[in-house]
Amino acid sequence: MKTFHCNHCSQLVFFENVRCERCESLLGYVPELHEISAFEDAGDGRWRSLHPRADGALFRQCHNYAVENVCNWMIPADSPDTLCRACQLTRTIPNLSTPENRLYWYRLEVAKRRLLYTLSELGLDVPSRDANPEQGLAFEFLADDGNGEPVMTGHDNGLITLNIAEADDAHREKVRTAMGEPYRTLLGHFRHETGHYYFSRLVENNTRWLEPFRELFGDERADYGDALNAYYRDGAPADWQASYISAYATMHPWEDWAETWAHYLLIVDVLDTANSYGLALLPDDPSEPTLTDRTPVEEASFGNLMKRWLPLTYALNSLNRSLGMPDGYPFTLAAPVIDKLRFVHRVIASAADSGAGTQAGEAAAPMPIPAGESGAAPNQDPM
């Protein structure tokens, strides 16, 4: 994630901000520019961008920004859309008659927008399911119905379902501990599930990638149900860290790919943030890890990314320990894991170079909006 500044007063602002803390200018993300912009009121619900690259263009707030307070993305003033590109991807939202669900919805949308930003920076913008029923993506944010059938977070042919309980920090930490996971975040869920989506789009039917995939990850034609039962019955092999990024990655080649994909996105996102802040490691002892390279992550070779990533993780974990917090990066990258990450890097770079999956969301048709609490939000989960 890059750093952003208010175009009115130059104050440092963040990707989620809606107002500048210094000058109180309205802020909003403009996906066409990949930038947070400050705006001035132009009347009639229109806002004039102050970003120098916008040339004074007029925008409107996404409905979920102006009314629902769960978004901060902007829409060109002449667009027929009511929802921004990000919100168009959400097909079902939580039932807002339950008070805490609005907070959970907000947290889910924040994580989803961060994911979309990273995919866009890597050249992998996402088509909506409405605009592309065959290959588009959609999200459903659902709650357990209380009848003993929990909502399972997962991916099914472009439809990603997330249990909104994952947006409850206490619940997520309880599950993380029970599952013996070192790391469990909302953003991590989004990264993982889009890994399944991109496997079907970029690898599954691609003769260039399928055989190399099987050499690294295994044969994805193995029965998934049997693998799932075996994993929850027997657990991961004792030596899983020698070949996998996580215990869950041992379950099936699809999950190994999705976990590796998610980890690659984590790496490039953190490196991009560190790079944008000009973070450098310059220890007094030259034998200690250094970090001075500022190659943009979307232009970096895989070797360059790894050379910078390992020193950064040492500093990250040390900073967390100084705060009395667990390691921010509780992972070990064995050589086979690095080979898998390299494969993900190659697939993404090839897709970006060829234009596969890029910019598909720009011409997305407006999503039909079923009547809901406000008459304009996406369809609500009935709970």
Coordinates of C-alpha atoms in Angstrom, one line a residue:
M1 CA 0.0 0.0 0.0
K2 CA 1.4 3.4 -1.0
T3 CA 1.3 6.5 1.1
F4 CA -1.3 9.2 0.3
H5 CA -1.5 12.9 1.1
C6 CA -4.4 15.3 1.3
N7 CA -4.3 17.4 -1.9
H8 CA -5.6 20.4 0.0
C9 CA -3.1 20.6 2.9
S10 CA -0.5 17.9 2.2
Q11 CA -1.3 16.0 5.5
L12 CA -0.4 12.3 5.4
V13 CA -3.7 10.3 5.1
F14 CA -4.5 6.6 4.9
F15 CA -6.3 4.4 2.5
E16 CA -9.4 4.1 4.8
N17 CA -9.7 7.8 5.6
V18 CA -12.9 9.8 4.7
R19 CA -11.8 13.2 6.1
C20 CA -8.5 14.9 6.4
E21 CA -7.7 15.3 10.1
R22 CA -6.0 18.7 9.5
C23 CA -8.2 20.6 7.0
E24 CA -11.3 18.4 7.2
S25 CA -11.5 18.0 3.4
L26 CA -13.6 15.1 2.1
L27 CA -11.3 12.3 1.0
G28 CA -12.1 9.4 -1.3
Y29 CA -10.4 6.7 -3.3
V30 CA -10.4 7.2 -7.1
P31 CA -9.8 3.8 -8.7
E32 CA -9.1 5.3 -12.1
L33 CA -6.1 7.1 -10.6
H34 CA -5.2 4.5 -7.9
E35 CA -5.1 7.5 -5.5
I36 CA -6.8 8.9 -2.5
S37 CA -8.0 12.4 -3.5
A38 CA -9.2 15.4 -1.5
F39 CA -12.5 16.9 -2.8
E40 CA -14.3 20.2 -2.7
D41 CA -18.1 20.4 -2.7
A42 CA -19.4 21.2 -6.2
G43 CA -23.1 21.0 -5.3
D44 CA -25.9 18.6 -6.2
G45 CA -24.1 15.6 -4.6
R46 CA -21.0 16.2 -6.8
W47 CA -17.4 16.6 -5.6
R48 CA -14.5 18.2 -7.5
S49 CA -11.3 16.3 -7.2
L50 CA -8.3 18.3 -6.0
H51 CA -5.8 15.7 -7.2
P52 CA -3.5 17.2 -9.8
R53 CA -4.0 14.2 -12.1
A54 CA -7.8 14.5 -12.0
D55 CA -7.8 17.9 -13.8
G56 CA -10.8 19.1 -11.7
A57 CA -13.0 16.1 -12.7
L58 CA -16.3 15.7 -10.8
F59 CA -17.2 12.6 -8.8
R60 CA -20.0 11.3 -6.6
Q61 CA -19.7 9.2 -3.5
C62 CA -20.5 5.5 -3.7
H63 CA -23.9 5.0 -2.1
N64 CA -22.2 2.8 0.6
Y65 CA -20.0 5.8 1.3
A66 CA -22.6 8.6 1.3
V67 CA -25.4 6.6 3.1
E68 CA -24.1 3.4 4.7
N69 CA -20.7 4.7 5.9
V70 CA -18.8 1.5 5.0
C71 CA -16.9 2.7 1.9
N72 CA -14.8 5.6 0.8
W73 CA -14.6 5.1 -3.0
M74 CA -15.8 7.6 -5.6
I75 CA -17.6 7.3 -8.9
P76 CA -17.3 9.6 -11.9
A77 CA -20.2 12.1 -11.7
D78 CA -21.5 11.1 -15.1
S79 CA -21.5 7.3 -14.3
P80 CA -24.9 5.6 -14.1
D81 CA -23.6 3.4 -11.3
T82 CA -24.9 3.8 -7.7
L83 CA -22.1 1.6 -6.2
C84 CA -18.4 1.8 -6.8
R85 CA -16.4 -1.0 -8.4
A86 CA -15.6 -2.5 -5.0
C87 CA -19.1 -2.5 -3.7
Q88 CA -20.5 -3.9 -6.9
L89 CA -18.7 -7.1 -6.1
T90 CA -20.6 -7.6 -2.9
R91 CA -23.7 -9.6 -3.6
T92 CA -25.0 -10.1 -0.1
I93 CA -24.4 -8.0 3.0
P94 CA -25.1 -8.9 6.6
N95 CA -28.6 -8.3 8.1
L96 CA -28.3 -4.8 9.4
S97 CA -31.1 -5.2 11.9
T98 CA -28.4 -6.8 14.1
P99 CA -26.5 -3.8 15.5
E100 CA -23.0 -5.3 15.4
N101 CA -23.4 -6.5 11.8
R102 CA -22.8 -3.0 10.5
L103 CA -19.3 -2.9 12.1
Y104 CA -18.6 -6.4 10.7
W105 CA -19.7 -5.3 7.2
Y106 CA -17.4 -2.3 7.5
R107 CA -14.5 -4.4 8.5
L108 CA -15.1 -6.9 5.7
E109 CA -15.4 -4.1 3.1
V110 CA -12.1 -2.5 4.3
A111 CA -10.3 -5.8 3.9
K112 CA -11.8 -6.4 0.5
R113 CA -10.8 -3.0 -0.7
R114 CA -7.2 -3.5 0.4
L115 CA -7.2 -6.8 -1.5
L116 CA -8.6 -5.2 -4.6
Y117 CA -5.9 -2.5 -4.4
T118 CA -3.1 -5.0 -4.3
L119 CA -4.6 -7.1 -7.2
S120 CA -5.0 -3.9 -9.3
E121 CA -1.4 -2.9 -8.6
L122 CA -0.3 -6.3 -9.8
G123 CA -2.3 -5.9 -13.0
L124 CA -5.1 -8.2 -11.9
D125 CA -8.2 -6.1 -11.6
V126 CA -11.3 -8.1 -11.1
P127 CA -14.4 -8.4 -13.3
S128 CA -17.7 -8.4 -11.5
R129 CA -20.0 -11.4 -11.7
D130 CA -22.7 -9.2 -13.1
A131 CA -20.5 -7.9 -16.0
N132 CA -18.9 -11.3 -16.6
P133 CA -21.2 -14.2 -15.4
E134 CA -18.8 -16.8 -16.6
Q135 CA -15.6 -15.6 -15.0
G136 CA -16.6 -12.7 -12.8
L137 CA -16.2 -12.5 -9.0
A138 CA -18.8 -11.9 -6.3
F139 CA -18.8 -11.9 -2.5
E140 CA -21.4 -12.9 0.0
F141 CA -21.1 -11.9 3.7
L142 CA -23.2 -14.3 5.7
A143 CA -24.0 -15.2 9.3
D144 CA -24.7 -18.5 10.9
D145 CA -28.5 -19.1 11.0
G146 CA -28.5 -20.5 14.5
N147 CA -29.8 -23.9 13.3
G148 CA -26.6 -25.8 13.6
E149 CA -25.4 -25.2 10.1
P150 CA -22.5 -22.8 10.2
V151 CA -21.6 -20.6 7.2
M152 CA -18.4 -22.0 5.7
T153 CA -16.0 -19.5 4.3
G154 CA -15.0 -20.6 0.8
H155 CA -14.9 -20.2 -2.9
D156 CA -17.3 -21.7 -5.5
N157 CA -16.8 -20.9 -9.2
G158 CA -16.2 -17.2 -8.6
L159 CA -18.5 -16.8 -5.6
I160 CA -16.6 -16.1 -2.4
T161 CA -18.5 -16.6 0.9
L162 CA -17.2 -15.2 4.2
N163 CA -18.7 -15.9 7.6
I164 CA -19.1 -12.5 9.1
A165 CA -18.0 -13.9 12.5
E166 CA -14.5 -13.6 11.1
A167 CA -14.9 -9.8 11.5
D168 CA -15.3 -10.3 15.2
D169 CA -11.8 -10.1 16.6
A170 CA -12.5 -12.2 19.7
H171 CA -14.1 -14.9 17.6
R172 CA -11.4 -15.0 15.1
E173 CA -8.7 -15.2 17.8
K174 CA -10.5 -18.0 19.5
V175 CA -10.7 -20.0 16.2
R176 CA -7.0 -19.2 15.4
T177 CA -6.0 -20.6 18.8
A178 CA -8.2 -23.6 18.5
M179 CA -6.9 -24.4 15.0
G180 CA -3.3 -23.9 16.1
E181 CA -2.8 -21.2 13.4
P182 CA 0.0 -18.6 13.9
Y183 CA -1.8 -16.1 11.7
R184 CA -5.5 -15.5 10.9
T185 CA -6.8 -12.2 9.6
L186 CA -9.8 -10.9 7.5
L187 CA -7.4 -9.8 4.8
G188 CA -5.8 -13.2 4.9
H189 CA -9.2 -14.9 4.2
F190 CA -9.7 -12.6 1.2
R191 CA -6.3 -13.3 -0.2
H192 CA -6.7 -17.1 0.3
E193 CA -10.1 -17.3 -1.4
T194 CA -9.1 -15.2 -4.4
G195 CA -6.2 -17.7 -4.7
H196 CA -8.8 -20.3 -5.6
Y197 CA -10.5 -17.9 -8.0
Y198 CA -7.3 -17.2 -9.8
F199 CA -6.2 -20.8 -9.9
S200 CA -9.3 -21.5 -12.0
R201 CA -8.7 -18.5 -14.2
L202 CA -4.9 -18.7 -14.7
V203 CA -3.7 -22.2 -14.1
E204 CA -6.4 -24.9 -14.2
N205 CA -6.9 -24.9 -18.0
N206 CA -3.5 -23.4 -19.0
T207 CA -1.2 -26.0 -20.5
R208 CA 1.8 -23.7 -19.8
W209 CA 1.2 -23.8 -16.0
L210 CA -0.6 -27.0 -15.2
E211 CA 2.2 -29.5 -15.3
P212 CA 4.7 -27.2 -13.5
F213 CA 2.0 -26.7 -10.9
R214 CA 1.6 -30.4 -10.3
E215 CA 5.4 -30.8 -10.0
L216 CA 5.4 -28.2 -7.2
F217 CA 2.0 -28.5 -5.5
G218 CA 0.9 -32.1 -6.4
D219 CA -2.0 -33.4 -8.5
E220 CA -5.1 -31.3 -8.0
R221 CA -7.2 -34.1 -9.3
A222 CA -6.9 -35.9 -6.0
D223 CA -10.3 -36.3 -4.3
Y224 CA -10.9 -33.1 -2.3
G225 CA -13.4 -34.6 0.1
D226 CA -11.1 -37.5 1.0
A227 CA -8.2 -35.1 1.5
L228 CA -10.4 -32.9 3.7
N229 CA -11.5 -35.8 5.9
A230 CA -7.9 -37.1 6.2
Y231 CA -6.6 -33.7 7.2
Y232 CA -9.2 -33.1 10.0
R233 CA -8.8 -36.7 11.1
D234 CA -5.0 -37.0 11.1
G235 CA -3.7 -33.4 11.0
A236 CA -0.7 -32.2 9.0
P237 CA 2.5 -34.2 8.8
A238 CA 5.0 -33.5 11.6
D239 CA 7.5 -32.1 9.1
W240 CA 5.1 -29.9 7.2
Q241 CA 7.2 -26.8 7.6
A242 CA 9.9 -28.3 5.4
S243 CA 7.7 -28.1 2.3
Y244 CA 4.6 -26.0 3.1
I245 CA 3.8 -22.4 4.2
S246 CA 1.1 -23.6 6.6
A247 CA -0.3 -26.8 8.1
Y248 CA -3.5 -26.3 6.1
A249 CA -1.6 -26.1 2.9
T250 CA -0.8 -29.8 3.3
M251 CA -4.5 -30.7 3.0
H252 CA -4.8 -30.7 -0.9
P253 CA -2.9 -29.1 -3.8
W254 CA -5.7 -26.5 -4.2
E255 CA -5.2 -25.4 -0.6
D256 CA -1.4 -25.4 -1.0
W257 CA -1.8 -23.0 -4.0
A258 CA -4.3 -20.8 -2.2
E259 CA -2.2 -20.5 0.9
T260 CA 0.9 -19.8 -1.2
W261 CA -1.0 -17.2 -3.3
A262 CA -2.2 -15.5 -0.1
H263 CA 1.3 -15.4 1.2
Y264 CA 2.7 -13.9 -1.9
L265 CA 0.1 -11.1 -1.8
L266 CA 1.1 -10.5 1.9
I267 CA 4.7 -10.2 0.9
V268 CA 4.2 -7.7 -1.9
D269 CA 1.7 -5.7 0.1
V270 CA 4.0 -5.3 3.1
L271 CA 7.1 -4.6 0.9
D272 CA 5.1 -2.0 -1.1
T273 CA 4.1 -0.3 2.2
A274 CA 7.6 -0.3 3.5
N275 CA 8.9 1.0 0.2
S276 CA 6.3 3.8 0.1
Y277 CA 7.4 5.0 3.5
G278 CA 11.0 5.0 2.5
L279 CA 11.8 2.4 5.1
A280 CA 15.5 1.4 5.1
L281 CA 17.6 -0.9 7.4
L282 CA 21.0 0.5 8.0
P283 CA 22.5 -1.3 11.0
D284 CA 25.8 -0.3 12.5
D285 CA 27.1 -3.8 12.1
P286 CA 27.4 -4.5 8.4
S287 CA 27.0 -8.2 9.0
E288 CA 23.4 -7.6 10.1
P289 CA 20.5 -7.5 7.6
T290 CA 20.3 -4.3 5.5
L291 CA 17.5 -3.0 3.3
T292 CA 18.0 -0.1 0.9
D293 CA 16.5 -1.3 -2.4
R294 CA 13.3 0.6 -3.4
T295 CA 12.4 -1.1 -6.6
P296 CA 8.6 -0.9 -7.0
V297 CA 7.1 -4.3 -6.2
E298 CA 5.2 -4.6 -9.5
E299 CA 8.5 -4.2 -11.3
A300 CA 10.7 -6.3 -9.1
S301 CA 12.1 -9.7 -9.9
F302 CA 11.2 -12.5 -7.5
G303 CA 14.8 -12.7 -6.4
N304 CA 14.7 -9.0 -5.6
L305 CA 11.5 -9.4 -3.5
M306 CA 13.0 -12.2 -1.5
K307 CA 16.3 -10.4 -0.9
R308 CA 14.3 -7.5 0.6
W309 CA 11.6 -9.5 2.4
L310 CA 13.8 -11.5 4.8
P311 CA 15.6 -8.5 6.4
L312 CA 12.2 -6.7 6.7
T313 CA 10.7 -9.7 8.6
Y314 CA 13.6 -9.6 11.1
A315 CA 12.9 -5.9 11.8
L316 CA 9.1 -6.5 11.9
N317 CA 9.4 -9.3 14.5
S318 CA 11.8 -7.3 16.6
L319 CA 9.5 -4.3 16.6
N320 CA 6.6 -6.4 17.6
R321 CA 8.5 -8.0 20.5
S322 CA 9.5 -4.5 21.7
L323 CA 5.7 -3.7 21.8
G324 CA 5.1 -6.9 23.8
M325 CA 3.2 -8.4 20.8
P326 CA 3.6 -11.8 19.1
D327 CA 5.8 -11.9 16.0
G328 CA 4.2 -10.0 13.1
Y329 CA 5.6 -12.6 10.8
P330 CA 5.4 -16.1 12.4
F331 CA 6.5 -18.1 9.3
T332 CA 9.5 -20.0 8.0
L333 CA 10.2 -20.0 4.3
A334 CA 11.8 -23.3 3.4
A335 CA 13.3 -23.8 0.0
P336 CA 10.3 -25.7 -1.5
V337 CA 8.0 -22.9 -0.2
I338 CA 10.2 -20.3 -1.9
D339 CA 9.9 -22.3 -5.2
K340 CA 6.1 -22.2 -4.9
L341 CA 6.1 -18.5 -4.2
R342 CA 8.3 -18.0 -7.3
F343 CA 5.8 -20.0 -9.3
V344 CA 3.0 -17.7 -8.1
H345 CA 5.1 -14.7 -9.0
R346 CA 5.6 -16.0 -12.6
V347 CA 1.9 -16.7 -13.1
I348 CA 0.9 -13.3 -11.9
A349 CA 3.6 -11.5 -14.0
S350 CA 2.6 -13.5 -17.1
A351 CA -1.1 -12.7 -16.6
A352 CA -0.3 -9.0 -16.1
D353 CA 1.9 -8.9 -19.2
S354 CA -0.7 -10.6 -21.4
G355 CA -3.6 -8.6 -20.0
A356 CA -5.4 -11.7 -18.7
G357 CA -7.8 -10.6 -16.0
T358 CA -6.8 -6.9 -16.1
Q359 CA -9.0 -3.9 -16.2
A360 CA -12.0 -6.1 -16.5
G361 CA -13.8 -4.3 -13.8
E362 CA -13.6 -0.8 -15.4
A363 CA -16.6 -1.4 -17.7
A364 CA -18.7 -3.3 -15.1
A365 CA -22.4 -2.8 -15.5
P366 CA -24.2 -1.4 -12.5
M367 CA -25.4 -4.1 -10.2
P368 CA -29.1 -4.5 -9.7
I369 CA -29.9 -3.3 -6.1
P370 CA -32.6 -5.3 -4.4
A371 CA -34.6 -3.2 -2.0
G372 CA -33.0 -3.3 1.5
E373 CA -32.7 -1.2 4.6
S374 CA -32.0 1.9 2.6
G375 CA -33.3 0.7 -0.8
A376 CA -29.9 0.9 -2.3
A377 CA -27.5 -1.4 -0.4
P378 CA -26.7 -4.8 -1.8
N379 CA -29.0 -7.7 -0.9
Q380 CA -28.8 -8.4 2.9
D381 CA -28.1 -11.7 4.5
P382 CA -31.5 -12.7 6.1
M383 CA -29.6 -14.5 8.9

